[in-house]
Short mmCIF file of C-alpha atoms and ligand atoms in Angstrom, two decimals:
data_model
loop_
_atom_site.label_atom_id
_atom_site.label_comp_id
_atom_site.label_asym_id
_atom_site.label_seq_id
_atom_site.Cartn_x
_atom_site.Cartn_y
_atom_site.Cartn_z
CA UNK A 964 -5.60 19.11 10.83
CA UNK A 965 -7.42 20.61 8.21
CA UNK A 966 -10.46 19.24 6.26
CA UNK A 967 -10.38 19.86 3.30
CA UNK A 968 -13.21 21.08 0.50
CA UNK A 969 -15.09 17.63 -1.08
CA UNK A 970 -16.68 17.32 -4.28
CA UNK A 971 -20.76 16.88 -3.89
CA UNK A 972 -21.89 13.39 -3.34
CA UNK A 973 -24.70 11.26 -3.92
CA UNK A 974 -26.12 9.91 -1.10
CA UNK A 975 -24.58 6.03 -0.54
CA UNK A 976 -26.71 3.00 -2.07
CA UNK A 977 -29.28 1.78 0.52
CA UNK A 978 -28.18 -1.82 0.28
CA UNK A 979 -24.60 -1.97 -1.66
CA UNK A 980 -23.86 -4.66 -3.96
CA UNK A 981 -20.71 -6.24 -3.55
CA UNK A 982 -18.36 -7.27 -5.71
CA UNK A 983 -15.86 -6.60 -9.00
CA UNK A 984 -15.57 -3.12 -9.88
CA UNK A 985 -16.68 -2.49 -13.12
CA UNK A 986 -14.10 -3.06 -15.93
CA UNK A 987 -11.61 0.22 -16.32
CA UNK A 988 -8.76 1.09 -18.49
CA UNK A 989 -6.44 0.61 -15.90
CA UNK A 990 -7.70 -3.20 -15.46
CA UNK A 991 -6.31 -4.02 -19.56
CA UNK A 992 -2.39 -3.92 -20.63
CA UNK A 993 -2.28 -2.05 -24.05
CA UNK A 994 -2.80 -4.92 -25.68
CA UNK A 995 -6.22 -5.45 -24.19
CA UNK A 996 -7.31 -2.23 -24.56
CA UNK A 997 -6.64 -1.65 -28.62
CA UNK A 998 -9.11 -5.26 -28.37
CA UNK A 999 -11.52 -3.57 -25.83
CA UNK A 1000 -11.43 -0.12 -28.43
CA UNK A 1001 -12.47 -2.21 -31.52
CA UNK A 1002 -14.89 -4.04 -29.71
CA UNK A 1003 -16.58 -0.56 -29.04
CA UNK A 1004 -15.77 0.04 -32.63
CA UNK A 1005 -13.54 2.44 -32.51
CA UNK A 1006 -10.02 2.81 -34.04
CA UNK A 1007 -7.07 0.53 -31.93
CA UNK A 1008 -5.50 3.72 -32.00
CA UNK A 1009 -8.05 5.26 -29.53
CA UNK A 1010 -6.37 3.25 -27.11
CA UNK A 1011 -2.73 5.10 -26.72
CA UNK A 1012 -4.98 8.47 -27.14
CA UNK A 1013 -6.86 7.29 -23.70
CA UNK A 1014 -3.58 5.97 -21.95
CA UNK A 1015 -1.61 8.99 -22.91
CA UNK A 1016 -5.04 10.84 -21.24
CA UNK A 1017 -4.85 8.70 -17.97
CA UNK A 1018 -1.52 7.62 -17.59
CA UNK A 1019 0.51 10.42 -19.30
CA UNK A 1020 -1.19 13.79 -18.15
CA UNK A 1021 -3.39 12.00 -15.01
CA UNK A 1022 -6.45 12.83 -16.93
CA UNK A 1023 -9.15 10.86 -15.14
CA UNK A 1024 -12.26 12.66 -16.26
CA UNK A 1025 -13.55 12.01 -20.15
CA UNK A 1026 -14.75 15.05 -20.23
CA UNK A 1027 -11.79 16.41 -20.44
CA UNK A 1028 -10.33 14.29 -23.03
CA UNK A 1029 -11.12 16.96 -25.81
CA UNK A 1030 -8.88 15.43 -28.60
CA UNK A 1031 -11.67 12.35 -28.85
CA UNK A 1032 -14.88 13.22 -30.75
CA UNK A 1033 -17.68 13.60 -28.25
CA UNK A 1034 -19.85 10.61 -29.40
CA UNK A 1035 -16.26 8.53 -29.04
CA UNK A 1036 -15.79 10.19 -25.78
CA UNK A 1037 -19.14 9.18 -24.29
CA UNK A 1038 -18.79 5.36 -25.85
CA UNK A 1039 -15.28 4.81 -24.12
CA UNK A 1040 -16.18 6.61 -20.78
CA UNK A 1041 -18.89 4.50 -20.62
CA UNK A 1042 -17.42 1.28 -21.45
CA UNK A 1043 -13.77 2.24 -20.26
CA UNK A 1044 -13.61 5.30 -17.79
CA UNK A 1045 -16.46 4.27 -15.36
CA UNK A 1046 -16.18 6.75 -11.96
CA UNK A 1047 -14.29 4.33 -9.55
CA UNK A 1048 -13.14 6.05 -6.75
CA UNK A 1049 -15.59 8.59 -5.17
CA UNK A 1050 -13.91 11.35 -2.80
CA UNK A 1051 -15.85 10.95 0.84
CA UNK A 1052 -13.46 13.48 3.04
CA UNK A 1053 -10.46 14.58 2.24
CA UNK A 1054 -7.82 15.47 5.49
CA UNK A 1055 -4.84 16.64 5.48
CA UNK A 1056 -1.90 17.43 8.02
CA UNK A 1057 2.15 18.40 8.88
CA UNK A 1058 1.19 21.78 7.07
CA UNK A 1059 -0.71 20.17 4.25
CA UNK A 1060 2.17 17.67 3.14
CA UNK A 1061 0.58 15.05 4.50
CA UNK A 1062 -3.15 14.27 2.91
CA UNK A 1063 -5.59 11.58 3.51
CA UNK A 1064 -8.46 11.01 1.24
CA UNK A 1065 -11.26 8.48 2.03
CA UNK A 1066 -12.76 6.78 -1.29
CA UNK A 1067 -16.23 5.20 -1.67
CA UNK A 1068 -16.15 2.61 -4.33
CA UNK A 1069 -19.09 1.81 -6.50
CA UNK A 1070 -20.99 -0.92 -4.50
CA UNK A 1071 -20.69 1.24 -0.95
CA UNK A 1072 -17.37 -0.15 -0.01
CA UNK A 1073 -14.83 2.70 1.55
CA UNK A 1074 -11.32 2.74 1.69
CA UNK A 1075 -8.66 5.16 2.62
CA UNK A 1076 -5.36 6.25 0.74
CA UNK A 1077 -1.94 8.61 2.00
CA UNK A 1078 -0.33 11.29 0.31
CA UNK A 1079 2.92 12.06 1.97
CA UNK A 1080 5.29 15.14 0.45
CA UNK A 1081 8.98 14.52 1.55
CA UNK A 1082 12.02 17.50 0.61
CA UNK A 1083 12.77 14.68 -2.02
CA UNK A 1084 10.05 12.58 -2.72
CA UNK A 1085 6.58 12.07 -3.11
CA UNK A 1086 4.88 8.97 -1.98
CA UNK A 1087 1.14 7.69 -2.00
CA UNK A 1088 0.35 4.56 0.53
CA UNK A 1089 -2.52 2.59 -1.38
CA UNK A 1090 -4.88 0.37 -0.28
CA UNK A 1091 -5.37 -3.04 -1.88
CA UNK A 1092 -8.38 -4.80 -0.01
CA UNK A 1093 -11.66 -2.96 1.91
CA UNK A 1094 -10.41 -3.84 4.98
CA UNK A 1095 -8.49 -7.46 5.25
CA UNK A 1096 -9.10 -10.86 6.90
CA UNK A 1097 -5.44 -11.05 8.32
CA UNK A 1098 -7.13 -9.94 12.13
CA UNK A 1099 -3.87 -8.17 13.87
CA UNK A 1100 -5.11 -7.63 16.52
CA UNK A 1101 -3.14 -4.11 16.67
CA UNK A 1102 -3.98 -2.94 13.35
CA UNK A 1103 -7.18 -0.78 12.97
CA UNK A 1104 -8.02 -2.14 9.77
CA UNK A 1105 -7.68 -5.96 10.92
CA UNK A 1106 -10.83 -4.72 13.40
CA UNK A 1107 -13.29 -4.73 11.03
CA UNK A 1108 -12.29 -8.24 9.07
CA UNK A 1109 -12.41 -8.33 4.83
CA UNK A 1110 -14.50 -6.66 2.78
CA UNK A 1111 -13.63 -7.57 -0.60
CA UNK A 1112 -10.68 -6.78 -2.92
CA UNK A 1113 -9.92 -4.27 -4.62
CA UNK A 1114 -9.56 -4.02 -8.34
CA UNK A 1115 -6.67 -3.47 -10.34
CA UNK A 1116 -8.10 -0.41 -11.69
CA UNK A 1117 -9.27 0.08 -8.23
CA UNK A 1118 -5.32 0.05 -6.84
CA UNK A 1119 -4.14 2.35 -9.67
CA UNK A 1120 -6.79 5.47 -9.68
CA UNK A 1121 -6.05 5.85 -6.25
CA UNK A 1122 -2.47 6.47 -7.03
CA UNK A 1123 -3.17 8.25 -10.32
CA UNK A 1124 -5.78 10.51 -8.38
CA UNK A 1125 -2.98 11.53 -5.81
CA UNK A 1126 -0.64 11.89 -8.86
CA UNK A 1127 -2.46 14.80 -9.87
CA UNK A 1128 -3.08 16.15 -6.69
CA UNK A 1129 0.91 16.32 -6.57
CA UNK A 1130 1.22 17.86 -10.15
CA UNK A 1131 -1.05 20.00 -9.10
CA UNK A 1132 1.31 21.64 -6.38
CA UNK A 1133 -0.77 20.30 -3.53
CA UNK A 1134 2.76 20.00 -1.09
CA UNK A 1135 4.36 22.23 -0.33
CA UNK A 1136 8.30 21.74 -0.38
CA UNK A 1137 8.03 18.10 -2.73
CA UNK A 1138 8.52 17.57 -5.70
CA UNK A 1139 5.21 17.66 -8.08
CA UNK A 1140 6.20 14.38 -9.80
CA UNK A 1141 4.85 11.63 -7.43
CA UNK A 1142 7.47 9.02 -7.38
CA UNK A 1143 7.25 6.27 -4.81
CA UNK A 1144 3.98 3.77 -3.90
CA UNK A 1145 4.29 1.81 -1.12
CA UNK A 1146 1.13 -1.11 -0.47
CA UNK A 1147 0.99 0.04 3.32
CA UNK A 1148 -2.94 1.17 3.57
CA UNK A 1149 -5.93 -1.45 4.05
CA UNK A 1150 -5.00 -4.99 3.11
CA UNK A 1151 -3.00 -7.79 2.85
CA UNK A 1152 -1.63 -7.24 -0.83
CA UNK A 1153 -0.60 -10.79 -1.05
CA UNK A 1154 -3.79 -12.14 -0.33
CA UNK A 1155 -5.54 -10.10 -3.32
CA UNK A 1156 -2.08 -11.77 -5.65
CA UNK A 1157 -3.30 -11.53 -9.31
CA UNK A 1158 -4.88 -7.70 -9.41
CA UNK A 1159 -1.93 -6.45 -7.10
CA UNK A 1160 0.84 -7.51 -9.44
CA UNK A 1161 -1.25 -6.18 -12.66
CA UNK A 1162 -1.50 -2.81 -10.60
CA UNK A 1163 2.24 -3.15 -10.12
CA UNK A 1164 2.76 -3.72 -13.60
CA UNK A 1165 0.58 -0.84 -14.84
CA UNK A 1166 2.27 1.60 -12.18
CA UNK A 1167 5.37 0.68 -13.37
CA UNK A 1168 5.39 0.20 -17.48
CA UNK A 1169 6.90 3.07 -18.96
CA UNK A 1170 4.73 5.70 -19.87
CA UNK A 1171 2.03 6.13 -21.42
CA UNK A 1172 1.21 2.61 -21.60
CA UNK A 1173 1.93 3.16 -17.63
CA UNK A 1174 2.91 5.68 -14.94
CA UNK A 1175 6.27 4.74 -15.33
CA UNK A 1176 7.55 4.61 -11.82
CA UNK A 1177 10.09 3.07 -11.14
CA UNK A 1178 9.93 -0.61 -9.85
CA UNK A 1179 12.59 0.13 -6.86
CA UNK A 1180 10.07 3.05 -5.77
CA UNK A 1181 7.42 0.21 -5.20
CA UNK A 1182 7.22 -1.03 -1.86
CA UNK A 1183 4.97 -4.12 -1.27
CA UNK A 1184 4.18 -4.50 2.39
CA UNK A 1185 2.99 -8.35 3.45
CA UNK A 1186 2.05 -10.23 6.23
CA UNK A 1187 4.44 -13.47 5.36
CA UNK A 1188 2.33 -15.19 2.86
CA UNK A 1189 5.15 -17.41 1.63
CA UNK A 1190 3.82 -19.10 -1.14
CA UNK A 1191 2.82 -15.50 -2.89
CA UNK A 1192 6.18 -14.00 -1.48
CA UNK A 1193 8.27 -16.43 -3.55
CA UNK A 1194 5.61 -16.36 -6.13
CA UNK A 1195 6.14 -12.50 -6.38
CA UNK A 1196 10.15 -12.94 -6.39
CA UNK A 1197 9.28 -15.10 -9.97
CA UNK A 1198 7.96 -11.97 -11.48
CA UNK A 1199 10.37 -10.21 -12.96
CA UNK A 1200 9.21 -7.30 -10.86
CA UNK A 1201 11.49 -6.12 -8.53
CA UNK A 1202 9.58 -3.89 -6.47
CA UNK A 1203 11.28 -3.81 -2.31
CA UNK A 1204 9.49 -6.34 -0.30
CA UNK A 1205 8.28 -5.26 3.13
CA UNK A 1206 7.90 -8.37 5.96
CA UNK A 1207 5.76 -7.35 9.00
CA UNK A 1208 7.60 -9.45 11.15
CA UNK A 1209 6.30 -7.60 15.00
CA UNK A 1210 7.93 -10.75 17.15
CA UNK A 1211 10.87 -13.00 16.26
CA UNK A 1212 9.25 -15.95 18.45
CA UNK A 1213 6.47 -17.86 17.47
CA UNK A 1214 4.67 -18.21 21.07
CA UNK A 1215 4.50 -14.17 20.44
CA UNK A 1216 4.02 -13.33 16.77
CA UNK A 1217 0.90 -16.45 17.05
CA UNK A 1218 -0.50 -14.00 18.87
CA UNK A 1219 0.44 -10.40 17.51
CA UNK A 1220 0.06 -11.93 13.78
CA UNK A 1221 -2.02 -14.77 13.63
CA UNK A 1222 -1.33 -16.03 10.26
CA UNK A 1223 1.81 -17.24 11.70
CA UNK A 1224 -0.12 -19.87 12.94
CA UNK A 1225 0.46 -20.58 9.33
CA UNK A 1226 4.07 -19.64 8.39
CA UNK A 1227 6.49 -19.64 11.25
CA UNK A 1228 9.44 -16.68 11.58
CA UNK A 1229 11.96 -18.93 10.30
CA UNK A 1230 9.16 -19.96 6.95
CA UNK A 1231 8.78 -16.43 6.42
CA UNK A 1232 12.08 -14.99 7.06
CA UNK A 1233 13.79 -17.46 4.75
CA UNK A 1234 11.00 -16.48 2.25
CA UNK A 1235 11.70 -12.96 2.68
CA UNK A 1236 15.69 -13.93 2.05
CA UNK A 1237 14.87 -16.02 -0.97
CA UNK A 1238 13.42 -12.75 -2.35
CA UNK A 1239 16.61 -11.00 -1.87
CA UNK A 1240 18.48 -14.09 -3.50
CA UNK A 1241 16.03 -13.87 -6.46
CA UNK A 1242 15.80 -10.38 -7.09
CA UNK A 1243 18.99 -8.35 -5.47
CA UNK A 1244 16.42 -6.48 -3.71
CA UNK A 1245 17.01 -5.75 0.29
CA UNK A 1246 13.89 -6.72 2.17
CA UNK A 1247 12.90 -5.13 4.65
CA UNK A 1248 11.64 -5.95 8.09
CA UNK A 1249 8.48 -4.25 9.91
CA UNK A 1250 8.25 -4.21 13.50
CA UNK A 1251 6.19 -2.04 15.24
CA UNK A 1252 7.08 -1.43 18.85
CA UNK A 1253 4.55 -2.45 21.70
CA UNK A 1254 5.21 -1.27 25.12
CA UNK A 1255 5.75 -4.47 27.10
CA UNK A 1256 4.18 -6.76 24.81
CA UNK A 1257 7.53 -7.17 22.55
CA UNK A 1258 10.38 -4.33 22.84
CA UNK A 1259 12.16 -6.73 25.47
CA UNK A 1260 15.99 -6.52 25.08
CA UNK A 1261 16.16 -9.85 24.41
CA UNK A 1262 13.69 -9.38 21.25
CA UNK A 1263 15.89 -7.23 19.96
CA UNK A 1264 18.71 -9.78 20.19
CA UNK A 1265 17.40 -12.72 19.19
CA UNK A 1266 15.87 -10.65 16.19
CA UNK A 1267 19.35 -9.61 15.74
CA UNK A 1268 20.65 -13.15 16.02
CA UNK A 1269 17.71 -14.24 13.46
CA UNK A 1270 18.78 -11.74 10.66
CA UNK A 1271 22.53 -11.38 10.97
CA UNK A 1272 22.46 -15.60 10.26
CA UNK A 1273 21.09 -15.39 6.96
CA UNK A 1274 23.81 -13.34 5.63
CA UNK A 1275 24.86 -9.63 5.82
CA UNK A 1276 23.45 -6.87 3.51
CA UNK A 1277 20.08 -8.58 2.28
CA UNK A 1278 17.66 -6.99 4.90
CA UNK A 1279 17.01 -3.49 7.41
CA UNK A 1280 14.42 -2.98 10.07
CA UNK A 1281 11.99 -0.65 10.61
CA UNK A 1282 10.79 -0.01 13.71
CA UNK A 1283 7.62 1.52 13.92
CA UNK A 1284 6.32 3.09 16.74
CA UNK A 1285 2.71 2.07 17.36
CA UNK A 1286 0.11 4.16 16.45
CA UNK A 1287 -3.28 4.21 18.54
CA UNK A 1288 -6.31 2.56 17.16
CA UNK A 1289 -9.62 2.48 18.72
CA UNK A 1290 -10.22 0.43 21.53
CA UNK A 1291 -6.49 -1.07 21.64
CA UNK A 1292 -4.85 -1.43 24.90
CA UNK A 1293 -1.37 -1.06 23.93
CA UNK A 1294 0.53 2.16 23.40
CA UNK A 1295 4.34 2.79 21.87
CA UNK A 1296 7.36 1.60 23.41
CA UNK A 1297 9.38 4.25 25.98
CA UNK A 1298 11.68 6.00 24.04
CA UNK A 1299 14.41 5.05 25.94
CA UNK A 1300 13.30 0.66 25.44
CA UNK A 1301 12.86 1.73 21.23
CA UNK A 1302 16.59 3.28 21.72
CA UNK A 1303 18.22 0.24 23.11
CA UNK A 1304 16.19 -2.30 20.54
CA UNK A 1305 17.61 -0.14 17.82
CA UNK A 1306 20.85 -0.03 19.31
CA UNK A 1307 20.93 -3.90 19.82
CA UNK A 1308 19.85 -4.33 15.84
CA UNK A 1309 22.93 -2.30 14.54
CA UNK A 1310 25.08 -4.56 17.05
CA UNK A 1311 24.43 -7.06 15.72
CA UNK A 1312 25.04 -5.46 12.33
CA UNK A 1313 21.41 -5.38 10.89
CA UNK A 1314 20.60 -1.80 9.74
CA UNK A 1315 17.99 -0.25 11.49
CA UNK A 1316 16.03 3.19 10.83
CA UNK A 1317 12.70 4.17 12.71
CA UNK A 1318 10.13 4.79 10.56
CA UNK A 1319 9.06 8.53 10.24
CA UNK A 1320 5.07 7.52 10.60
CA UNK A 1321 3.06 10.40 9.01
CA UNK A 1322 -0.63 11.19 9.80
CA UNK A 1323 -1.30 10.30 12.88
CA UNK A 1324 -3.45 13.54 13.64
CA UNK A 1325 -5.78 12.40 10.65
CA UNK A 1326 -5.39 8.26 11.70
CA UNK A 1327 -3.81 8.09 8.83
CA UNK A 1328 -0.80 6.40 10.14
CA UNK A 1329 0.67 2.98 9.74
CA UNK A 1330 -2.10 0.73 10.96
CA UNK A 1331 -4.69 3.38 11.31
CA UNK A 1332 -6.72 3.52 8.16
CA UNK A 1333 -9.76 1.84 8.76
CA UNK A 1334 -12.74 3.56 6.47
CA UNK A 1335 -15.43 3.66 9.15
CA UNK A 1336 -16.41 7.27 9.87
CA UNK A 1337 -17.95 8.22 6.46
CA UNK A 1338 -19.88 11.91 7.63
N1 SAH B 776 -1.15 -5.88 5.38
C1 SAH B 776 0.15 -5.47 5.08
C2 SAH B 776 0.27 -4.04 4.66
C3 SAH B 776 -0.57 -3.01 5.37
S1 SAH B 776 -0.15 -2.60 6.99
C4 SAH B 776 1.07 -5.74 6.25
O1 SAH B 776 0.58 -6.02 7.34
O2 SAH B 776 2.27 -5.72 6.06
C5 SAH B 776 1.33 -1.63 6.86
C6 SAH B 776 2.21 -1.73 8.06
O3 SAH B 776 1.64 -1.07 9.21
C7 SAH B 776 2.47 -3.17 8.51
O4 SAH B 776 3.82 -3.37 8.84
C8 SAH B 776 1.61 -3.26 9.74
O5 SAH B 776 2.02 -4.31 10.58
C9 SAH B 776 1.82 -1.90 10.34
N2 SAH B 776 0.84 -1.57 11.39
C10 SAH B 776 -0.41 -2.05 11.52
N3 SAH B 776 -1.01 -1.49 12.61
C11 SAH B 776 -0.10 -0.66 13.16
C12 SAH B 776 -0.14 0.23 14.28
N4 SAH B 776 -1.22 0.36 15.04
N5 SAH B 776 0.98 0.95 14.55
C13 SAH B 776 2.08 0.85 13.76
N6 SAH B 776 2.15 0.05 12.69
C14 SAH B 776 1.07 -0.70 12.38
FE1 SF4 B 777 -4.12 -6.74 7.68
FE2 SF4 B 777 -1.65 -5.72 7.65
FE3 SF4 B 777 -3.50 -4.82 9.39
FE4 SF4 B 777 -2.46 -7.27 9.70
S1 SF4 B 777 -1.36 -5.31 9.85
S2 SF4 B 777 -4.63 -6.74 9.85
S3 SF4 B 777 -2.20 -7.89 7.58
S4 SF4 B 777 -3.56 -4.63 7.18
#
């Protein structure tokens, strides 16, 4: 693990405000920001000069936007570039392709993002609450309850910011173009709808009116909220849908995810099949493996059972060995138990690949981020 350089902060307020961000670039479509440029009274035309800036070459600073007169710059970086993200400690691991970066937002609230360099990709996990109300109880950022949400503008810096990082050559062996988001830090995306699908949206519109990744690269990791899952399969949008799923009984996943107190399996598995229905997208199914608590053989098979009846092709697993968090009392499955689960999946005929979790060494693994040890 190596920690790496910071830039100099100021110290954190004595008693943070909470709330909204303020308003950023990222927050407006182009349409709204030509309006928000004449507003300032400046020329619409300002407003493709800033997105090419942001979105284009990952520019985040206005100081740097030299092409803008300097009276122009200060207006706009005022009104439109406020400093959202502020770097606490930056970690990184796996020979510096995996990086972690812990953000202080502008009222005192901290969260945490992952950079993660693959031979053929480059992925950032992003955070889209401070903390989240959702209480896993296996799930380090669950601990600590809800915070707030986070801002569109909030959502998208963080990805921008590691954007550059990767242009910059940061891993080593990746490609520098960053190319793949997935909504796996802090947060129940769902439960933060509106900003999450705008930050969607601006990650995804073609360049430079957006980053311009693509929408299949977007991975949007939920709970089961079913309402917002079929609401999100309306959106013309179709990013991959990720359904922490953790127990195919009720009498179990009440326990290991207690919104299911809400939405049953079968509610959120037929939501998460609807999706596939909607947008041709295969879904995919979290599970992270407990030792004893739910890697029982039978699990496995009536997961199996579960999937394989809704149809063939529309869905994988991914089982996730669990990570330690503070305080928990459960550890990973044997290797032996996560064999045979996986091995009972693909007989059934449900594809099934264990996830690769990165960052464990720096808790920044699945599960793991929880934004409490500012230095
Ligand atoms: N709130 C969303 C997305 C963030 S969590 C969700 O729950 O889907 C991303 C993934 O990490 C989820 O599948 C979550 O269940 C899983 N996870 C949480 N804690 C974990 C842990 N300790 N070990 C392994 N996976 C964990
Ligand atoms: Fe929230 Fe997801 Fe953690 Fe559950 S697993 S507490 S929904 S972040």
């Amino acid at each position: 693990m190596t920690a790496l350089p910071v830039l100099p902060l100021d110290p954190p307020d004595a008693e943070p405000r909470r709330g909204i961000a303020p308003r950023h670039l990222a927050d407006l479509d182009p349409a709204a920001r030509r309006a928000a440029l004449v507003e300032l009274g400046e020329p619409a035309y300002r407003a493709d000069q800033l997105s090419t800036h942001y979105f284009g070459r990952l520019v985040r600073d206005p100081a740097a936007m030299t092409d803008l007169p300097a009276a122009a710059r200060d207006r706009v970086a005022t009104a439109l570039l406020p400093r959202l993200l502020t770097p606490v400690r930056e970690l990184a691991c796996d020979g510096g392709d995996t990086r972690k970066t812990l953000w202080r937002l502008h009222d005192g609230a901290l969260v945490e993002s992952v950079l993660m360099g693959y031979p053929d990709r480059a992925t950032v996990c992003v955070s889209s609450q401070a903390g989240c109300g959702m209480g896993c109880p296996f799930c380090a950022t669950g601990q600590a309850g809800l915070t707030r949400n986070l801002s569109t503008a909030e959502i998208v810096d963080q990805v921008v910011w590691f954007a550059s990082v990767a242009a910059a050559g940061a891993l080593p062996g990746s490609p520098r173009r960053l190319s793949h988001v997935v909504f796996m830090g802090m947060g129940e995306p769902l439960a933060n709808y509106a900003r999450v699908v705008e930050a969607v949206r601006r990650l995804t519109d073609p360049a430079p009116g957006g980053l311009g990744l693509s929408q299949r690269h977007v991975t949007v990791s939920t709970v089961g909220l079913v309402p917002a899952i079929d609401n999100l399969a309306g959106e013309g949008l179709p990013v991959t849908l990720a359904l922490s799923l953790h127990a195919p009984d009720d009498e179990l996943r009440d326990e290991l995810v207690p919104v299911n107190t809400r939405w049953k399996v079968a509610e959120a598995l037929d939501a998460a099949h609807r999706y596939y229905e909607t947008t041709g997208r295969r879904v995919s199914i979290e599970y992270a493996l407990i030792r004893d608590v739910n890697d029982h053989y039978w699990r496995a098979d009536l997961l199996g059972r579960l999937l394989s009846a809704r149809g063939r092709g529309w869905v994988h697993v991914n089982p996730i060995p669990l990570n330690p968090t503070p305080g928990s009392r459960w550890t990973a499955s044997d290797p032996a138990v996560q064999d045979d689960f996986v091995d009972r999946l693909r007989r059934h005929g449900v594809p099934t690949t264990v996830r690769d979790t990165r960052g464990r060494e720096i808790d920044g693994a699945c599960g793991q981020l929880a934004a409490v040890s500012a230095p």
